[in-house]
PDB file of C-alpha atoms in Angstrom:
ATOM      1  CA  MET A  22      35.832 -16.213 -14.727  1.00  0.00           C
ATOM      2  CA  ASN A  23      38.250 -18.466 -12.851  1.00  0.00           C
ATOM      3  CA  TYR A  24      37.374 -16.695  -9.611  1.00  0.00           C
ATOM      4  CA  LEU A  25      33.926 -18.304  -9.658  1.00  0.00           C
ATOM      5  CA  ARG A  26      35.531 -21.700  -9.065  1.00  0.00           C
ATOM      6  CA  GLY A  27      36.233 -20.546  -5.499  1.00  0.00           C
ATOM      7  CA  PHE A  28      32.505 -20.345  -4.856  1.00  0.00           C
ATOM      8  CA  THR A  29      31.888 -23.998  -5.773  1.00  0.00           C
ATOM      9  CA  PRO A  30      31.870 -25.208  -2.132  1.00  0.00           C
ATOM     10  CA  TRP A  31      29.247 -22.596  -1.246  1.00  0.00           C
ATOM     11  CA  ILE A  32      27.099 -23.699  -4.151  1.00  0.00           C
ATOM     12  CA  ALA A  33      27.518 -27.329  -3.045  1.00  0.00           C
ATOM     13  CA  PHE A  34      26.488 -26.328   0.491  1.00  0.00           C
ATOM     14  CA  ALA A  35      23.348 -24.629  -0.825  1.00  0.00           C
ATOM     15  CA  ALA A  36      22.499 -27.540  -3.136  1.00  0.00           C
ATOM     16  CA  VAL A  37      22.979 -30.336  -0.586  1.00  0.00           C
ATOM     17  CA  SER A  38      21.654 -28.571   2.526  1.00  0.00           C
ATOM     18  CA  PRO A  39      17.991 -29.376   1.779  1.00  0.00           C
ATOM     19  CA  LEU A  40      18.968 -33.008   2.542  1.00  0.00           C
ATOM     20  CA  GLY A  41      20.365 -31.839   5.879  1.00  0.00           C
ATOM     21  CA  TRP A  42      22.623 -28.906   6.628  1.00  0.00           C
ATOM     22  CA  GLN A  43      25.220 -31.225   8.122  1.00  0.00           C
ATOM     23  CA  TRP A  44      25.475 -33.039   4.755  1.00  0.00           C
ATOM     24  CA  GLY A  45      25.707 -29.709   2.992  1.00  0.00           C
ATOM     25  CA  ALA A  46      28.544 -28.672   5.309  1.00  0.00           C
ATOM     26  CA  VAL A  47      30.524 -31.885   4.902  1.00  0.00           C
ATOM     27  CA  THR A  48      30.021 -31.844   1.116  1.00  0.00           C
ATOM     28  CA  ALA A  49      31.187 -28.233   0.956  1.00  0.00           C
ATOM     29  CA  LEU A  50      34.206 -29.098   3.099  1.00  0.00           C
ATOM     30  CA  ALA A  51      35.132 -31.960   0.768  1.00  0.00           C
ATOM     31  CA  VAL A  52      34.773 -29.690  -2.277  1.00  0.00           C
ATOM     32  CA  ALA A  53      36.819 -26.930  -0.602  1.00  0.00           C
ATOM     33  CA  VAL A  54      39.640 -29.314   0.292  1.00  0.00           C
ATOM     34  CA  ALA A  55      39.585 -30.831  -3.203  1.00  0.00           C
ATOM     35  CA  LEU A  56      39.821 -27.351  -4.739  1.00  0.00           C
ATOM     36  CA  LEU A  57      42.736 -26.411  -2.500  1.00  0.00           C
ATOM     37  CA  VAL A  58      44.648 -29.620  -3.183  1.00  0.00           C
ATOM     38  CA  THR A  59      44.021 -29.468  -6.931  1.00  0.00           C
ATOM     39  CA  ALA A  60      45.026 -25.813  -7.148  1.00  0.00           C
ATOM     40  CA  ARG A  61      48.205 -26.287  -5.123  1.00  0.00           C
ATOM     41  CA  ARG A  62      49.203 -29.313  -7.221  1.00  0.00           C
ATOM     42  CA  ALA A  63      48.656 -27.183 -10.318  1.00  0.00           C
ATOM     43  CA  GLY A  64      51.093 -24.629  -8.896  1.00  0.00           C
ATOM     44  CA  ALA A  65      48.644 -21.973  -7.693  1.00  0.00           C
ATOM     45  CA  SER A  66      50.192 -19.609  -5.167  1.00  0.00           C
ATOM     46  CA  ALA A  67      48.764 -19.220  -1.671  1.00  0.00           C
ATOM     47  CA  ASP A  68      47.732 -15.613  -2.375  1.00  0.00           C
ATOM     48  CA  SER A  69      45.472 -16.824  -5.186  1.00  0.00           C
ATOM     49  CA  LEU A  70      43.744 -19.273  -2.815  1.00  0.00           C
ATOM     50  CA  ILE A  71      42.593 -16.946  -0.023  1.00  0.00           C
ATOM     51  CA  LEU A  72      38.921 -17.562  -0.780  1.00  0.00           C
ATOM     52  CA  GLU A  73      39.412 -21.332  -0.942  1.00  0.00           C
ATOM     53  CA  GLY A  74      41.383 -21.360   2.324  1.00  0.00           C
ATOM     54  CA  SER A  75      38.819 -19.230   4.111  1.00  0.00           C
ATOM     55  CA  THR A  76      36.053 -21.453   2.786  1.00  0.00           C
ATOM     56  CA  ALA A  77      37.764 -24.575   4.114  1.00  0.00           C
ATOM     57  CA  VAL A  78      38.150 -22.943   7.552  1.00  0.00           C
ATOM     58  CA  PHE A  79      34.445 -22.048   7.610  1.00  0.00           C
ATOM     59  CA  PHE A  80      33.325 -25.572   6.792  1.00  0.00           C
ATOM     60  CA  VAL A  81      35.870 -27.155   9.154  1.00  0.00           C
ATOM     61  CA  ALA A  82      34.082 -25.188  11.890  1.00  0.00           C
ATOM     62  CA  LEU A  83      30.527 -25.608  10.603  1.00  0.00           C
ATOM     63  CA  ALA A  84      30.501 -29.357   9.882  1.00  0.00           C
ATOM     64  CA  PRO A  85      31.071 -30.478  13.498  1.00  0.00           C
ATOM     65  CA  VAL A  86      28.513 -27.947  14.749  1.00  0.00           C
ATOM     66  CA  ALA A  87      25.972 -29.139  12.190  1.00  0.00           C
ATOM     67  CA  PHE A  88      26.482 -32.790  13.126  1.00  0.00           C
ATOM     68  CA  SER A  89      26.497 -32.230  16.879  1.00  0.00           C
ATOM     69  CA  LEU A  90      23.526 -29.830  16.818  1.00  0.00           C
ATOM     70  CA  PRO A  91      21.503 -30.874  13.750  1.00  0.00           C
ATOM     71  CA  HIS A  92      18.346 -29.128  14.964  1.00  0.00           C
ATOM     72  CA  SER A  93      20.064 -25.875  15.938  1.00  0.00           C
ATOM     73  CA  ALA A  94      18.393 -22.660  14.828  1.00  0.00           C
ATOM     74  CA  LEU A  95      21.650 -21.911  12.989  1.00  0.00           C
ATOM     75  CA  ARG A  96      20.586 -24.338  10.247  1.00  0.00           C
ATOM     76  CA  ASN A  97      17.908 -21.867   9.196  1.00  0.00           C
ATOM     77  CA  TYR A  98      20.531 -19.180   8.664  1.00  0.00           C
ATOM     78  CA  GLY A  99      23.066 -21.138   6.598  1.00  0.00           C
ATOM     79  CA  GLY A 100      23.011 -18.778   3.639  1.00  0.00           C
ATOM     80  CA  ALA A 101      23.350 -15.700   5.829  1.00  0.00           C
ATOM     81  CA  LEU A 102      26.179 -17.293   7.828  1.00  0.00           C
ATOM     82  CA  SER A 103      27.992 -18.273   4.634  1.00  0.00           C
ATOM     83  CA  LEU A 104      27.745 -14.846   3.093  1.00  0.00           C
ATOM     84  CA  GLY A 105      28.624 -13.223   6.395  1.00  0.00           C
ATOM     85  CA  TRP A 106      31.814 -15.306   6.507  1.00  0.00           C
ATOM     86  CA  LEU A 107      32.646 -14.334   2.931  1.00  0.00           C
ATOM     87  CA  ALA A 108      32.057 -10.688   3.867  1.00  0.00           C
ATOM     88  CA  VAL A 109      34.431 -10.980   6.829  1.00  0.00           C
ATOM     89  CA  THR A 110      37.018 -12.627   4.577  1.00  0.00           C
ATOM     90  CA  ALA A 111      36.748  -9.931   1.892  1.00  0.00           C
ATOM     91  CA  TRP A 112      36.813  -7.014   4.364  1.00  0.00           C
ATOM     92  CA  ALA A 113      39.757  -8.576   6.245  1.00  0.00           C
ATOM     93  CA  THR A 114      41.792  -8.879   3.041  1.00  0.00           C
ATOM     94  CA  LEU A 115      41.144  -5.207   2.348  1.00  0.00           C
ATOM     95  CA  ALA A 116      42.054  -4.253   5.917  1.00  0.00           C
ATOM     96  CA  VAL A 117      45.437  -5.993   5.667  1.00  0.00           C
ATOM     97  CA  GLY A 118      46.076  -4.519   2.216  1.00  0.00           C
ATOM     98  CA  ARG A 119      45.866  -7.816   0.322  1.00  0.00           C
ATOM     99  CA  PRO A 120      42.532  -7.856  -1.550  1.00  0.00           C
ATOM    100  CA  PHE A 121      41.481 -11.451  -2.149  1.00  0.00           C
ATOM    101  CA  THR A 122      40.982 -10.812  -5.863  1.00  0.00           C
ATOM    102  CA  THR A 123      44.649  -9.900  -6.406  1.00  0.00           C
ATOM    103  CA  GLY A 124      45.971 -13.448  -6.424  1.00  0.00           C
ATOM    104  CA  ILE A 125      43.154 -14.537  -8.705  1.00  0.00           C
ATOM    105  CA  ALA A 126      43.820 -11.630 -11.078  1.00  0.00           C
ATOM    106  CA  LYS A 127      47.507 -12.533 -11.201  1.00  0.00           C
ATOM    107  CA  ARG A 128      46.537 -15.854 -12.804  1.00  0.00           C
ATOM    108  CA  GLN A 129      44.983 -13.917 -15.681  1.00  0.00           C
ATOM    109  CA  THR A 130      47.345 -10.979 -16.169  1.00  0.00           C
ATOM    110  CA  PRO A 131      50.993 -10.669 -17.167  1.00  0.00           C
ATOM    111  CA  PRO A 132      53.527 -10.228 -14.335  1.00  0.00           C
ATOM    112  CA  GLU A 133      54.616  -6.810 -15.599  1.00  0.00           C
ATOM    113  CA  VAL A 134      51.291  -5.259 -14.485  1.00  0.00           C
ATOM    114  CA  TRP A 135      51.115  -6.839 -11.018  1.00  0.00           C
ATOM    115  CA  HIS A 136      52.944  -4.010  -9.295  1.00  0.00           C
ATOM    116  CA  THR A 137      51.198  -1.102 -11.000  1.00  0.00           C
ATOM    117  CA  ALA A 138      48.919   1.287  -9.168  1.00  0.00           C
ATOM    118  CA  VAL A 139      46.133   0.579 -11.665  1.00  0.00           C
ATOM    119  CA  PHE A 140      46.268  -3.182 -11.059  1.00  0.00           C
ATOM    120  CA  ARG A 141      46.176  -2.646  -7.300  1.00  0.00           C
ATOM    121  CA  ARG A 142      43.330  -0.132  -7.509  1.00  0.00           C
ATOM    122  CA  ILE A 143      41.261  -2.421  -9.719  1.00  0.00           C
ATOM    123  CA  ASN A 144      41.616  -5.219  -7.182  1.00  0.00           C
ATOM    124  CA  VAL A 145      40.800  -2.980  -4.227  1.00  0.00           C
ATOM    125  CA  VAL A 146      37.623  -1.807  -5.963  1.00  0.00           C
ATOM    126  CA  ILE A 147      36.575  -5.287  -7.071  1.00  0.00           C
ATOM    127  CA  THR A 148      37.194  -6.759  -3.617  1.00  0.00           C
ATOM    128  CA  ALA A 149      35.246  -3.889  -2.025  1.00  0.00           C
ATOM    129  CA  VAL A 150      32.317  -4.568  -4.352  1.00  0.00           C
ATOM    130  CA  TRP A 151      32.364  -8.260  -3.388  1.00  0.00           C
ATOM    131  CA  ALA A 152      32.667  -7.362   0.313  1.00  0.00           C
ATOM    132  CA  ALA A 153      29.712  -4.965   0.096  1.00  0.00           C
ATOM    133  CA  ALA A 154      27.631  -7.489  -1.854  1.00  0.00           C
ATOM    134  CA  PHE A 155      28.386 -10.240   0.669  1.00  0.00           C
ATOM    135  CA  THR A 156      27.552  -7.934   3.571  1.00  0.00           C
ATOM    136  CA  LEU A 157      24.301  -6.651   2.102  1.00  0.00           C
ATOM    137  CA  THR A 158      23.183 -10.099   0.978  1.00  0.00           C
ATOM    138  CA  ALA A 159      23.947 -11.624   4.405  1.00  0.00           C
ATOM    139  CA  ALA A 160      21.939  -8.880   6.106  1.00  0.00           C
ATOM    140  CA  ALA A 161      19.045  -9.236   3.672  1.00  0.00           C
ATOM    141  CA  LEU A 162      19.032 -13.023   4.041  1.00  0.00           C
ATOM    142  CA  THR A 163      18.959 -12.701   7.812  1.00  0.00           C
ATOM    143  CA  ALA A 164      15.852 -10.541   7.502  1.00  0.00           C
ATOM    144  CA  VAL A 165      14.282 -12.923   4.966  1.00  0.00           C
ATOM    145  CA  TYR A 166      14.931 -15.943   7.200  1.00  0.00           C
ATOM    146  CA  ALA A 167      13.684 -14.147  10.321  1.00  0.00           C
ATOM    147  CA  ALA A 168      10.486 -13.143   8.511  1.00  0.00           C
ATOM    148  CA  GLY A 169      10.001 -16.693   7.203  1.00  0.00           C
ATOM    149  CA  LEU A 170       9.733 -15.522   3.599  1.00  0.00           C
ATOM    150  CA  GLY A 171      11.105 -18.771   2.215  1.00  0.00           C
ATOM    151  CA  SER A 172      13.222 -19.820  -0.727  1.00  0.00           C
ATOM    152  CA  GLY A 173      11.118 -17.911  -3.248  1.00  0.00           C
ATOM    153  CA  VAL A 174      12.730 -14.779  -1.845  1.00  0.00           C
ATOM    154  CA  SER A 175      16.048 -16.102  -0.529  1.00  0.00           C
ATOM    155  CA  ILE A 176      17.210 -17.886  -3.693  1.00  0.00           C
ATOM    156  CA  PRO A 177      16.832 -14.903  -6.052  1.00  0.00           C
ATOM    157  CA  LEU A 178      18.475 -12.735  -3.399  1.00  0.00           C
ATOM    158  CA  GLN A 179      21.455 -15.092  -3.187  1.00  0.00           C
ATOM    159  CA  VAL A 180      21.725 -15.301  -6.975  1.00  0.00           C
ATOM    160  CA  ALA A 181      21.737 -11.505  -7.215  1.00  0.00           C
ATOM    161  CA  GLY A 182      24.300 -11.336  -4.392  1.00  0.00           C
ATOM    162  CA  PHE A 183      26.714 -13.315  -6.561  1.00  0.00           C
ATOM    163  CA  ALA A 184      25.663 -12.351 -10.082  1.00  0.00           C
ATOM    164  CA  LEU A 185      25.912  -8.584  -9.664  1.00  0.00           C
ATOM    165  CA  PRO A 186      29.473  -8.502  -8.279  1.00  0.00           C
ATOM    166  CA  ALA A 187      30.500 -11.194 -10.798  1.00  0.00           C
ATOM    167  CA  LEU A 188      29.205  -9.016 -13.622  1.00  0.00           C
ATOM    168  CA  PHE A 189      31.020  -6.016 -12.171  1.00  0.00           C
ATOM    169  CA  THR A 190      34.225  -8.072 -11.864  1.00  0.00           C
ATOM    170  CA  ALA A 191      33.993  -9.157 -15.481  1.00  0.00           C
ATOM    171  CA  ARG A 192      33.448  -5.642 -16.804  1.00  0.00           C
ATOM    172  CA  TYR A 193      35.262  -3.234 -14.501  1.00  0.00           C
ATOM    173  CA  PRO A 194      38.888  -3.974 -15.518  1.00  0.00           C
ATOM    174  CA  GLU A 195      38.043  -3.406 -19.181  1.00  0.00           C
ATOM    175  CA  ARG A 196      36.327  -0.115 -18.353  1.00  0.00           C
ATOM    176  CA  VAL A 197      39.424   1.032 -16.467  1.00  0.00           C
ATOM    177  CA  ARG A 198      41.698  -0.025 -19.326  1.00  0.00           C
ATOM    178  CA  ALA A 199      39.485   1.832 -21.810  1.00  0.00           C
ATOM    179  CA  ARG A 200      39.650   4.991 -19.676  1.00  0.00           C
ATOM    180  CA  MET A 201      43.409   4.660 -19.344  1.00  0.00           C
ATOM    181  CA  ALA A 202      44.027   4.107 -23.070  1.00  0.00           C
ATOM    182  CA  PRO A 203      43.641   7.777 -24.084  1.00  0.00           C
ATOM    183  CA  ARG A 204      46.019   8.819 -21.290  1.00  0.00           C
ATOM    184  CA  GLY A 205      48.636   6.301 -22.380  1.00  0.00           C
ATOM    185  CA  ALA A 206      48.407   7.448 -25.973  1.00  0.00           C
ATOM    186  CA  ALA A 207      48.765  11.142 -25.069  1.00  0.00           C
TER     187      ALA A 207
END
């Protein structure tokens, strides 16, 4: 589950934001930059760091806004904005034919499968699931925030918005491999 590491800045943002969304944004930015630097020093390729790069860009933009407008209505929509940005990132990687999960999957699979149709299809499907989950969760959070339903509703919604696609990501490749095994043996 190495791909979950890329979500650490978002978790930091959510955890620190109750102290002030500007502090959540700057903390998330620091975590995002640290992740990028650490990964690059460890030899990670740029295509495996799309999520981390996109995250850093988001918080580079959000931190100054949060500090200059600390009482902006945007602060109430931090979770929805975050997930909306992740949705845009995921959909954009699909649109350009480079699903963000591909680089991450390459860290965990042998090079001989990277150029197969099955590997590509798995990553397109997994990225689409993440993109849909981000989109739906951002929309639902917007409605929750607008209705003033509070953290009792928003937190479980956010957890589900990450847990369900993470579970799918963990299980889907094995299901595909199991379906392909009889074909390969025939």
